[in-house]
Each structure stands twice: as structure tokens, then as C-alpha cells.
Amino acid sequence: MADSSTATLKGEHFHVTHSDRSDRFKSFDPADFPIPTGRGEEEDWRFTPIDRVKPFIEDGLAGPAAPTTFRVEGGATVEEVQCEDARIGTVGVPDDRAGALAWAAMHGSRVVTMTRGEHSDVVLNIRAEEGMNTTHTRIIAEPHSSGTVVLEHSGPGLLSETVEISVGDEADVTVVSVQEQERTGKHHSSQRIEVGRNAKLRHIVVTIGGDLVRVTSETSFLAPGGDVELLGAYITETGEHQEHRVFIDHQLPNCKSRCTYKGALQGKDAHSVWIGDVLIGPQAAQTDTYELNRNLVLTEGTKADSVPNLEILTGDIAGAGHASATGRFDEEQLFYLMARGIPADVARRLVVRGFFAELVEQIEVESVREKLMAAIERELDLVETGAL
């Protein structure tokens, strides 16, 4: 029997009947969501340390807008707008309390518009100062536009974020979210994405800093022919909690999605979480989808939770699958390299670089690629020196 619930869109309630992941309860009003307790029945929060995420889920979330600078190459524009702007709050609806609170607490938004028929590159530097900070970014890729938008997050404070992304028909864009906060920093980001007819989006998440980082993304297709690639890389150190939740909602025919997240963990109580949900609806004929998560454990004392979910409601698909694996160094690879005279420390570096190589090669933004490679080298230095 299908369940039913009431959701809201920009303050208006609407009734939905649901029996699958896409129709879960949604609302812009934080009061519509209970405060998570961390008990086992709360699927969205069962891997999250509730005591550490409290600032993002309890009543009273407030803070100034995070200081932001930007640079633009090409014909894109960046505007500072008020919450009442008609372009804000049009991509999806928050489906958890943290997302609703982030919406309620925002002071305005930056609207990044990728101009029709032009190539543009935009970099936003968002810094969380001490205490709670809020930020909202609206990215609009007009039809036939192309280019890259990079969101670089830094700072010692807390950041509650919403990102709304629209990719117009025939557009080809890359959106990169880099989490490089200081060790005291915490970051909760709700990213909602819609993709138009024959449009291509590459969404890249790189997490290499922060005490607690939780990034959720929800992707839907507005017309047939959409092509989405979701890439993620994370380096989780001692005591850090990094959580990435992905939902890809296929409701229309002839769309394609690929999701690949890779992470390395080291140090006591380093904890990574990856949840990958893919739904193929009854009308989504000839969907082609695959999701992969791999975790490389560098030391004892770490924990990696990896949960791929694939729900298929039609028999007419082009392809669908998922895979998940967590393990230590490949001892056979190490043996092979060392047997050919390569020292153990050098062999270990080669194995770890090889683990990330395929993903790194797909990151076309040089500055982001360099950040990730530098983080990998730092982790290997810590392993070799024992400074964990």
C-alpha cells in the first residue's frame, strides 16, 4: 500500500502519494521535520554522529552570510540577490531537516548564470569564519552554454549551505564542490540538481578537510537525453567524519548517469559514509546507470560505511548496476613492485596514486586536481612518518 504525505514548495503545501525514494516527504519548513535523534529507525541519520551535527539540525540555526569572493572568465555573470528573487527555491525541495534549516537561515543568494552559447569559468571562494555561517548559491546554465563553476570552501567555522543547479537543454557544464576547511570546521551542504534535454553535467565533490562534512546531492532529469556524471574523492583523517549521500532520480526515458566516489582513510576514528541511491521510475525506459564506491584503508582504527541502493520500476533499461568495496593496500601489487626492486615506501605511494588515478584524470580543473594530489601526498607522508 502506498503511503501519503504533504510537502511544500516555497511555502505552499502539496499532497503526494508515494511508494518509492523520489516521493519522500519534502518541505522548506524546518518545523515539518522532527529533530533527528540518531536512533536506528532514522535511515538518513543512522551513520551520522548526532552530537557533532547538532548545530545544523537544532532550532535556532542562524549566522551571517559567509564571506565570498569570486572571479569570472567568459560571459558568465554573478549577481547578489535577495531571497525573494524568482530564481531562488525552484530546484527541488529539502528532504531533511538540515536542508530546510539551511534554506530558512539564508540571507540571500549568489546567482551564477552561464550565458547561452558561450563558454565561461567561474570560481567562488566561500569562507566560514568562527561560529555559524550560511550560504546559498544558484547556478543556471542556459541552453547551449558550457563551462565550469568551482565552489571552494575554507575556514575554521561552521557552514550551512544550499546549492541549486539548473542545466539547460544542450548545455555542457562542470560543477565542482571542494571542501577544504580547517580542522575545526564543519560543513553541511544540500545540493539539488536538474538536467535538461540532451544536457551534460559533471558534478565533482572533493573533500579533504574539516572535522565534520556532510554533502547531500539530489539529481533529476527534466527531459530525455540527459547525461550526468557524479565524481567524488575524499581523504578522511583521524577523528574526521565525512559523509556523502547521492540520489539520482530517473523518471524520464533515455537518460544516463554514472557515479564514482573513491576515498582513502587513515588514523583512529576516521569515518567515511557513502550512500548511493538510484531510482529508475516506470516511465524511464532505456535508462543507463552505474554507481561505484571504493574505499582504501591506510591504517587500523578507521571505518567506512558504503551503501549502494538501486530501485528499478521498469523492465526496459539499457543497463543498471552498482558496486562497493572497502579494503587495505593490494598486497599483490605491493609484492609485485617490491619484487622488482622498488622500495616499500615508494611502492605504497604508487599503489595509492593508482587507486585515485582514474578519478583524478577525469577532473579537468587543474587547481582542483592539484589540491587532491597534494592531499594524497600529505596522507602518504603521515603514514610513513607515523604522525597520526
Coordinates of C-alpha atoms in Angstrom, one line a residue:
M1 CA 0.0 0.0 0.0
A2 CA 1.4 3.4 -0.9
D3 CA 2.0 6.0 1.8
S4 CA 0.9 9.6 1.6
S5 CA 2.3 12.8 3.0
T6 CA 2.2 16.6 2.5
A7 CA 5.2 18.6 1.2
T8 CA 5.7 22.3 0.4
L9 CA 7.1 24.3 -2.4
K10 CA 8.1 27.9 -1.5
G11 CA 5.6 27.9 1.4
E12 CA 2.8 26.2 -0.4
H13 CA 1.7 22.7 0.6
F14 CA 1.0 19.9 -1.9
H15 CA -0.1 16.3 -1.3
V16 CA 1.8 13.4 -2.7
T17 CA 1.2 9.7 -2.7
H18 CA 4.4 7.7 -2.7
S19 CA 6.0 4.3 -2.6
D20 CA 9.5 4.9 -3.8
R21 CA 12.5 7.1 -2.9
S22 CA 11.6 10.0 -5.2
D23 CA 8.4 10.8 -3.3
R24 CA 9.7 11.0 0.2
F25 CA 8.5 13.8 2.4
K26 CA 9.9 17.3 1.5
S27 CA 9.4 20.7 2.9
F28 CA 11.0 24.2 3.1
D29 CA 9.7 24.5 6.7
P30 CA 12.1 23.1 9.3
A31 CA 9.2 22.6 11.7
D32 CA 7.8 19.9 9.4
F33 CA 10.8 17.7 10.3
P34 CA 11.5 16.1 13.7
I35 CA 14.9 16.7 15.2
P36 CA 17.0 13.6 14.5
T37 CA 17.9 11.5 17.5
G38 CA 20.4 9.1 15.8
R39 CA 18.2 6.1 16.5
G40 CA 18.4 3.2 14.1
E41 CA 15.0 3.9 12.5
E42 CA 16.2 7.2 11.1
E43 CA 17.8 6.0 7.9
D44 CA 19.0 9.4 6.8
W45 CA 20.9 9.9 10.0
R46 CA 21.9 6.5 11.3
F47 CA 25.6 6.8 10.2
T48 CA 25.9 10.5 11.3
P49 CA 27.3 11.5 14.8
I50 CA 24.3 13.4 16.0
D51 CA 26.2 15.2 18.8
R52 CA 28.6 16.7 16.2
V53 CA 26.0 17.6 13.6
K54 CA 23.6 19.3 16.2
P55 CA 24.4 22.9 15.1
F56 CA 22.9 22.0 11.7
I57 CA 19.7 20.3 12.9
E58 CA 18.5 22.1 16.0
D59 CA 16.2 25.0 16.2
G60 CA 17.8 28.4 16.1
L61 CA 20.2 27.9 13.3
A62 CA 21.4 31.3 12.3
G63 CA 24.5 33.1 11.3
P64 CA 25.8 35.7 8.9
A65 CA 26.4 35.1 5.2
A66 CA 29.8 33.5 4.7
P67 CA 32.3 36.0 3.1
T68 CA 32.6 35.1 -0.5
T69 CA 34.8 36.3 -3.4
F70 CA 34.7 35.3 -7.0
R71 CA 36.4 35.5 -10.3
V72 CA 34.8 35.1 -13.8
E73 CA 36.3 34.2 -17.2
G74 CA 34.0 34.4 -20.2
G75 CA 30.4 35.6 -20.4
A76 CA 29.0 34.3 -17.1
T77 CA 27.5 36.7 -14.6
V78 CA 27.4 36.6 -10.8
E79 CA 24.7 38.5 -9.0
E80 CA 23.9 39.1 -5.4
V81 CA 20.1 38.8 -4.9
Q82 CA 17.5 38.7 -2.1
C83 CA 15.7 35.5 -1.0
E84 CA 12.5 36.8 -2.8
D85 CA 14.2 36.5 -6.2
A86 CA 12.0 34.4 -8.5
R87 CA 15.0 32.2 -9.5
I88 CA 15.6 31.0 -5.9
G89 CA 13.9 27.9 -4.4
T90 CA 12.9 26.5 -7.8
V91 CA 15.2 23.4 -7.9
G92 CA 13.8 20.6 -5.7
V93 CA 12.7 20.8 -2.1
P94 CA 14.7 20.0 1.1
D95 CA 14.1 16.4 2.1
D96 CA 15.7 16.6 5.5
R97 CA 15.8 19.0 8.5
A98 CA 19.3 20.3 7.8
G99 CA 18.4 21.3 4.3
A100 CA 15.2 23.0 5.4
L101 CA 17.1 24.9 8.2
A102 CA 19.8 26.0 5.6
W103 CA 17.0 27.4 3.4
A104 CA 15.3 29.2 6.3
A105 CA 18.6 30.7 7.6
M106 CA 19.9 32.1 4.3
H107 CA 20.3 35.9 3.9
G108 CA 20.3 36.0 0.1
S109 CA 22.0 34.2 -2.8
R110 CA 24.6 34.5 -5.4
V111 CA 23.1 33.7 -8.9
V112 CA 25.7 32.4 -11.3
T113 CA 24.4 32.4 -14.9
M114 CA 26.3 30.6 -17.7
T115 CA 25.4 32.5 -20.8
R116 CA 23.7 30.8 -23.7
G117 CA 26.1 29.8 -26.4
E118 CA 29.2 30.8 -24.5
H119 CA 31.9 29.1 -22.5
S120 CA 32.6 30.5 -19.0
D121 CA 34.6 29.6 -16.0
V122 CA 33.6 30.8 -12.5
V123 CA 35.3 30.3 -9.1
L124 CA 33.6 31.2 -5.8
N125 CA 35.7 31.2 -2.7
I126 CA 33.4 30.7 0.3
R127 CA 35.0 31.1 3.7
A128 CA 33.3 30.0 7.0
E129 CA 34.5 32.3 9.8
E130 CA 34.3 31.4 13.5
G131 CA 30.7 30.4 14.5
M132 CA 27.9 29.5 12.2
N133 CA 27.9 30.9 8.6
T134 CA 25.2 30.5 5.9
T135 CA 25.5 30.5 2.2
H136 CA 23.2 29.9 -0.9
T137 CA 24.4 29.6 -4.5
R138 CA 22.1 29.4 -7.5
I139 CA 23.8 28.1 -10.7
I140 CA 21.9 28.5 -14.0
A141 CA 23.5 27.0 -17.2
E142 CA 21.5 28.4 -20.0
P143 CA 20.7 26.2 -23.1
H144 CA 23.8 25.6 -25.2
S145 CA 26.2 27.1 -22.6
S146 CA 29.4 25.4 -21.4
G147 CA 32.0 25.9 -18.8
T148 CA 32.9 25.2 -15.2
V149 CA 31.8 26.5 -11.8
V150 CA 34.0 25.8 -8.8
L151 CA 32.8 26.3 -5.2
E152 CA 35.9 26.4 -2.9
H153 CA 35.0 26.1 0.8
S154 CA 37.5 27.0 3.5
G155 CA 37.8 28.5 7.0
P156 CA 37.6 27.5 10.7
G157 CA 33.9 27.9 11.3
L158 CA 30.6 26.2 10.6
L159 CA 28.9 26.4 7.2
S160 CA 25.2 25.6 6.4
E161 CA 24.8 25.6 2.6
T162 CA 22.3 25.2 -0.2
V163 CA 23.3 24.9 -3.8
E164 CA 20.7 24.9 -6.6
I165 CA 21.9 23.8 -10.1
S166 CA 19.9 24.0 -13.4
V167 CA 21.5 22.7 -16.6
G168 CA 19.6 23.9 -19.7
D169 CA 19.0 22.0 -22.8
E170 CA 22.1 21.0 -24.8
A171 CA 24.3 22.6 -22.1
D172 CA 27.6 21.0 -21.2
V173 CA 28.9 22.1 -17.7
T174 CA 31.0 21.0 -14.8
V175 CA 30.2 22.0 -11.2
V176 CA 32.9 21.3 -8.6
S177 CA 32.5 21.5 -4.8
V178 CA 35.7 21.5 -2.8
Q179 CA 35.6 21.1 1.0
E180 CA 39.0 22.2 2.4
Q181 CA 38.0 23.6 5.8
E182 CA 40.4 23.8 8.7
R183 CA 40.4 21.0 11.3
T184 CA 37.8 22.9 13.5
G185 CA 35.5 23.5 10.5
K186 CA 32.1 21.8 10.0
H187 CA 30.1 21.9 6.8
H188 CA 26.6 20.7 5.8
S189 CA 25.7 21.2 2.1
S190 CA 22.4 20.3 0.4
Q191 CA 22.9 20.4 -3.4
R192 CA 19.9 20.0 -5.7
I193 CA 20.3 19.5 -9.4
E194 CA 18.1 19.4 -12.5
V195 CA 19.2 18.5 -16.0
G196 CA 17.5 19.4 -19.3
R197 CA 17.2 17.8 -22.7
N198 CA 20.4 16.3 -24.1
A199 CA 22.3 18.3 -21.4
K200 CA 25.6 17.1 -19.9
L201 CA 26.6 17.7 -16.3
R202 CA 29.8 16.6 -14.5
H203 CA 29.3 17.1 -10.7
I204 CA 32.6 16.7 -8.7
V205 CA 32.9 16.6 -4.9
V206 CA 36.3 16.7 -3.4
T207 CA 36.5 16.6 0.5
I208 CA 39.9 17.0 2.0
G209 CA 39.3 18.9 5.3
G210 CA 37.0 19.6 8.2
D211 CA 36.0 18.0 11.4
L212 CA 32.6 17.0 10.0
V213 CA 31.4 17.3 6.4
R214 CA 28.1 16.1 5.1
V215 CA 27.2 16.7 1.5
T216 CA 23.9 15.5 0.0
S217 CA 23.1 15.8 -3.7
E218 CA 19.8 15.0 -5.5
T219 CA 19.7 14.9 -9.3
S220 CA 16.6 14.8 -11.5
F221 CA 16.1 14.9 -15.3
L222 CA 13.7 17.4 -16.9
A223 CA 13.7 15.9 -20.4
P224 CA 15.1 12.8 -22.2
G225 CA 18.7 12.6 -23.2
G226 CA 20.3 14.0 -20.0
D227 CA 23.8 12.7 -19.2
V228 CA 25.1 13.1 -15.7
E229 CA 28.5 12.1 -14.2
L230 CA 28.9 12.3 -10.4
L231 CA 32.5 12.1 -9.3
G232 CA 33.8 12.2 -5.7
A233 CA 37.1 11.9 -3.9
Y234 CA 37.7 12.2 -0.2
I235 CA 40.6 11.9 2.3
T236 CA 39.4 11.1 5.8
E237 CA 41.9 11.6 8.7
T238 CA 42.0 10.9 12.4
G239 CA 38.7 11.7 14.1
E240 CA 37.1 13.2 11.0
H241 CA 33.6 12.3 9.8
Q242 CA 32.9 12.7 6.1
E243 CA 29.5 11.8 4.7
H244 CA 28.4 11.9 1.0
R245 CA 24.8 11.0 0.1
V246 CA 23.8 10.8 -3.6
F247 CA 20.4 10.4 -5.0
I248 CA 19.8 10.1 -8.8
D249 CA 16.2 10.1 -9.8
H250 CA 15.5 8.7 -13.3
Q251 CA 11.8 9.3 -14.2
L252 CA 12.2 10.0 -17.9
P253 CA 13.5 7.8 -20.8
N254 CA 16.9 7.7 -22.5
C255 CA 18.9 9.3 -19.7
K256 CA 22.3 8.3 -18.5
S257 CA 24.1 8.5 -15.1
R258 CA 27.5 7.4 -13.8
C259 CA 28.5 7.8 -10.2
T260 CA 32.1 7.1 -9.0
Y261 CA 33.3 8.0 -5.5
K262 CA 36.7 7.0 -4.1
G263 CA 38.1 7.6 -0.6
A264 CA 41.2 6.9 1.5
L265 CA 41.0 6.7 5.3
Q266 CA 43.7 6.7 7.9
G267 CA 44.0 7.4 11.7
K268 CA 42.0 6.4 14.7
D269 CA 38.2 7.0 14.4
A270 CA 38.4 8.3 10.8
H271 CA 34.9 7.6 9.5
S272 CA 33.6 7.9 5.9
V273 CA 30.0 7.3 4.8
W274 CA 28.8 7.0 1.2
I275 CA 25.2 6.4 0.4
G276 CA 24.3 6.0 -3.3
D277 CA 20.6 5.8 -4.2
V278 CA 19.4 5.4 -7.8
L279 CA 15.8 5.2 -8.7
I280 CA 14.6 4.2 -12.2
G281 CA 10.9 5.0 -12.5
P282 CA 8.2 3.2 -14.5
Q283 CA 8.5 5.7 -17.4
A284 CA 12.3 5.8 -17.5
A285 CA 12.8 3.4 -20.5
Q286 CA 16.3 2.8 -21.7
T287 CA 17.9 4.3 -18.6
D288 CA 21.7 3.6 -18.4
T289 CA 23.1 3.9 -14.9
Y290 CA 26.0 2.6 -12.8
E291 CA 27.4 3.6 -9.4
L292 CA 30.6 2.7 -7.8
N293 CA 32.2 3.4 -4.4
R294 CA 35.7 2.2 -3.3
N295 CA 37.5 2.9 -0.1
L296 CA 41.2 2.3 0.6
V297 CA 42.1 1.8 4.3
L298 CA 45.6 3.0 5.0
T299 CA 45.8 2.3 8.8
E300 CA 43.9 0.5 11.5
G301 CA 41.2 2.2 13.5
T302 CA 39.2 3.6 10.6
K303 CA 35.6 2.9 9.5
A304 CA 34.0 3.1 6.1
D305 CA 30.2 2.7 5.6
S306 CA 29.2 2.2 2.0
V307 CA 25.6 1.5 0.9
P308 CA 24.6 1.4 -2.8
N309 CA 20.9 1.2 -3.5
L310 CA 19.3 0.6 -6.9
E311 CA 15.5 0.6 -7.3
I312 CA 14.2 -0.4 -10.7
L313 CA 10.5 0.0 -11.6
T314 CA 10.6 -0.8 -15.3
G315 CA 12.0 -3.8 -17.2
D316 CA 13.0 -1.7 -20.2
I317 CA 16.5 -0.5 -19.3
A318 CA 19.8 -0.2 -21.2
G319 CA 21.8 -1.0 -18.2
A320 CA 21.9 -0.7 -14.4
G321 CA 24.4 -1.8 -11.7
H322 CA 26.3 -0.9 -8.7
A323 CA 29.5 -1.9 -6.8
S324 CA 31.1 -1.2 -3.5
A325 CA 34.4 -2.3 -2.0
T326 CA 36.5 -1.4 1.1
G327 CA 39.9 -2.8 1.7
R328 CA 43.6 -2.3 2.6
F329 CA 46.5 -2.0 0.2
D330 CA 46.6 -4.5 -2.5
E331 CA 49.3 -6.7 -1.2
E332 CA 49.8 -8.4 -4.6
Q333 CA 50.5 -5.1 -6.2
L334 CA 53.0 -4.2 -3.4
F335 CA 54.7 -7.5 -3.7
Y336 CA 54.9 -7.2 -7.5
L337 CA 56.6 -3.7 -7.2
M338 CA 58.9 -4.6 -4.4
A339 CA 60.0 -7.8 -6.2
R340 CA 61.3 -5.6 -8.9
G341 CA 63.5 -3.6 -6.6
I342 CA 61.1 -0.8 -5.7
P343 CA 61.4 0.2 -2.0
A344 CA 58.3 -0.4 0.1
D345 CA 57.5 3.3 0.7
V346 CA 57.7 4.1 -3.0
A347 CA 55.6 1.1 -3.9
R348 CA 53.0 2.1 -1.4
R349 CA 52.8 5.6 -2.9
L350 CA 52.4 4.1 -6.4
V351 CA 49.6 1.9 -5.2
V352 CA 47.7 4.8 -3.6
R353 CA 48.2 7.1 -6.6
G354 CA 47.0 4.3 -8.9
F355 CA 43.9 3.9 -6.7
F356 CA 42.9 7.5 -7.4
A357 CA 44.4 7.9 -10.8
E358 CA 41.4 7.1 -13.0
L359 CA 39.2 9.5 -11.0
V360 CA 41.9 12.3 -10.8
E361 CA 42.3 12.1 -14.6
Q362 CA 38.6 13.0 -15.0
I363 CA 38.9 16.2 -13.0
E364 CA 39.6 18.7 -15.8
V365 CA 40.0 21.7 -13.4
E366 CA 43.8 21.9 -12.8
S367 CA 43.6 23.7 -9.5
V368 CA 41.2 21.1 -8.0
R369 CA 43.3 18.2 -9.4
E370 CA 46.4 19.7 -7.8
K371 CA 44.6 20.1 -4.4
L372 CA 43.6 16.5 -4.4
M373 CA 47.0 15.2 -5.4
A374 CA 48.7 17.4 -2.7
A375 CA 46.2 16.0 -0.1
I376 CA 47.1 12.4 -1.2
E377 CA 50.8 13.1 -0.8
R378 CA 50.3 14.6 2.6
E379 CA 48.4 11.5 3.7
L380 CA 51.2 9.3 2.5
D381 CA 53.8 11.4 4.3
L382 CA 51.7 10.9 7.6
V383 CA 51.6 7.1 7.1
E384 CA 55.4 6.9 6.5
T385 CA 56.3 9.1 9.5
G386 CA 53.6 7.7 11.8
A387 CA 52.4 11.2 12.6
L388 CA 48.7 10.3 13.0

